[in-house]
XYZ file of C-alpha atoms in Angstrom:
153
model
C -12.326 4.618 23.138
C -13.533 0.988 21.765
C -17.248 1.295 20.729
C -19.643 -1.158 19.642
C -22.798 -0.479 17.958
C -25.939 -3.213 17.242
C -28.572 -3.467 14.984
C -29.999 -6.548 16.880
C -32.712 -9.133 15.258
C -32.667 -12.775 13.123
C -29.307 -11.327 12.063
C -27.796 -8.869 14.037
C -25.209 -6.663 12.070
C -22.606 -5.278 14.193
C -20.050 -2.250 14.045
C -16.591 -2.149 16.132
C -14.621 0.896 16.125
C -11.657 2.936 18.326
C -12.688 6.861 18.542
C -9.984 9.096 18.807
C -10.024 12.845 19.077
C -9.210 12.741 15.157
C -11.232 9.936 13.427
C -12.786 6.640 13.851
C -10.315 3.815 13.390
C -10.110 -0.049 13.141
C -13.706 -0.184 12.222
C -14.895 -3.654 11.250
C -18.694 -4.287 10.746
C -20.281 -7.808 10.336
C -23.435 -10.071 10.541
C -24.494 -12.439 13.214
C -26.538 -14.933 11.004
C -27.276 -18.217 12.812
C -30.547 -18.615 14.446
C -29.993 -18.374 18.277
C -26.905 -16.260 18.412
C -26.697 -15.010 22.158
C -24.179 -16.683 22.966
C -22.095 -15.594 20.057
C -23.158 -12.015 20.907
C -21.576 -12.336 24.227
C -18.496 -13.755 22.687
C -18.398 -11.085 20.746
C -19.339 -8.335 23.516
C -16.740 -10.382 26.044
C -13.667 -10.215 23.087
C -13.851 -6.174 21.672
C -15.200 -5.369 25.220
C -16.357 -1.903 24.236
C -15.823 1.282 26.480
C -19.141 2.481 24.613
C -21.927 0.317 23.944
C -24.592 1.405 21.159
C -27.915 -0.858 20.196
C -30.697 -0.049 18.201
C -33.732 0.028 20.248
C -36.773 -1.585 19.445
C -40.134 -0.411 19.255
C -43.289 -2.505 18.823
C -46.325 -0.632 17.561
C -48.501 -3.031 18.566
C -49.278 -4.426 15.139
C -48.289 -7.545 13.491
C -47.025 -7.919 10.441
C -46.129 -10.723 8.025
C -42.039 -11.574 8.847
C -42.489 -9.449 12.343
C -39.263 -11.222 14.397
C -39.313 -10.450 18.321
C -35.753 -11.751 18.840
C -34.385 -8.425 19.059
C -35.446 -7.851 22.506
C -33.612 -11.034 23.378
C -30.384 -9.751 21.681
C -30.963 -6.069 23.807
C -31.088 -8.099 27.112
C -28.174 -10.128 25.853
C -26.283 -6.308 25.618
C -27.993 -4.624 28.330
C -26.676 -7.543 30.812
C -23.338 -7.427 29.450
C -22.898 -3.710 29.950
C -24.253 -4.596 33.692
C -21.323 -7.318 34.404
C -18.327 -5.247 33.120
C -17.178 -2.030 32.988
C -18.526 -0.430 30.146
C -18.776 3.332 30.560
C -21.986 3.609 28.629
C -24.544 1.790 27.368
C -26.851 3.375 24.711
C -30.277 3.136 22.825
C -30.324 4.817 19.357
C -33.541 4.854 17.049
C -34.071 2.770 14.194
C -35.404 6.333 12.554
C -32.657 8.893 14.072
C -29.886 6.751 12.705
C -31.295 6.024 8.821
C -32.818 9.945 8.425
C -28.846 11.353 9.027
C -27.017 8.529 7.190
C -27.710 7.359 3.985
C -26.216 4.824 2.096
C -24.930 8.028 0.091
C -22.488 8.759 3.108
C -21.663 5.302 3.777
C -20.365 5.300 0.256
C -18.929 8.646 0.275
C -16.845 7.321 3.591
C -15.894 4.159 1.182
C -17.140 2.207 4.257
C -20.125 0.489 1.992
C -20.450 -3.226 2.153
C -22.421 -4.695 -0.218
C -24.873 -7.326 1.374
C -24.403 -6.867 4.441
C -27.876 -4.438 5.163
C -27.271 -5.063 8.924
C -24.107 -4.306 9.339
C -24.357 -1.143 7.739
C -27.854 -0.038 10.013
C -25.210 -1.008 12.511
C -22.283 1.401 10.958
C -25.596 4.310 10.358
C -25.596 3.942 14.568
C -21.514 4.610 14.588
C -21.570 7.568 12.560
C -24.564 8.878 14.256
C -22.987 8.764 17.457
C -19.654 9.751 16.604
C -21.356 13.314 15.352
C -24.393 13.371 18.043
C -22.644 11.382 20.927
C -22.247 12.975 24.328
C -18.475 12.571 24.150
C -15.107 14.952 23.715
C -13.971 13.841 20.541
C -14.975 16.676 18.441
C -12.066 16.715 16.086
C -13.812 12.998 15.203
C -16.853 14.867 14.395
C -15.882 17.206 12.438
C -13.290 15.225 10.308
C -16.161 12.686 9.608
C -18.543 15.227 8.654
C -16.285 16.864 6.183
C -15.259 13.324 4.185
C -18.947 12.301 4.536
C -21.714 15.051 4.353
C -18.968 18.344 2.205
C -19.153 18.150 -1.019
């Protein structure tokens, strides 16, 4: 199953992955980092086309703050109509908070899956693991095999 996870905003990090029943395989995570990327987005979307499709959500707390960048919503409508258009099984919403709280960098590291640099990307990966243990989905031999190289020491 091809999933794609987002960590959308002025650069939007992105995970791509194949779950099988045993592991997580083929995973690749990068940065959109030109201004303006939709249309790279839905490149992007339109080339992996994911079975599964995972972005951060965003929440606004109604305060502004210095560096506060709204583009993320853009970015979610940019995924949200994609998933609309094709035949993506699922689209997805994870918390910013849900995803960082179960994986730290420590498990990122532990998975040798770190990329230095790349603090996007890896929020992005944070959503992949998170749903590859949490996920409503049938691959629990996935699960398990990533919790015990990951979280066991």
């Amino acid at each position: 199953m091809r999933v794609l996870t987002l960590d959308p905003g002025g650069t939007t990090g992105y995970c791509t992955a194949d779950l099988t029943n045993n592991d997580l395989l083929n995973i690749r995570v990068a940065q959109l980092n030109v201004p303006n990327h939709h249309a790279t987005l839905w490149t992007l979307l339109n080339k992996f086309k994911p079975e599964v499709l995972i972005s951060e959500s965003f929440e606004y707390r109604n305060q502004s703050r210095a560096g506060l960048v709204l583009v993320s919503k853009e970015y979610i409508g940019v995924a949200k109509l994609w998933y609309q258009l094709n035949d993506s099984s699922e689209y997805i919403e994870q918390s910013p908070g849900v995803a960082k709280s179960f994986v730290a960098d420590a498990h990122i590291k532990k998975l040798g899956l770190w990329v230095a640099g790349k603090p996007h990307a890896m929020d992005a990966l944070r959503h992949m693991i998170y749903y590859t243990v949490n996920g409503n989905h049938s691959f629990q031999n996935a699960k398990l095999n990533l919790l015990r190289r990951g979280y066991k020491t």
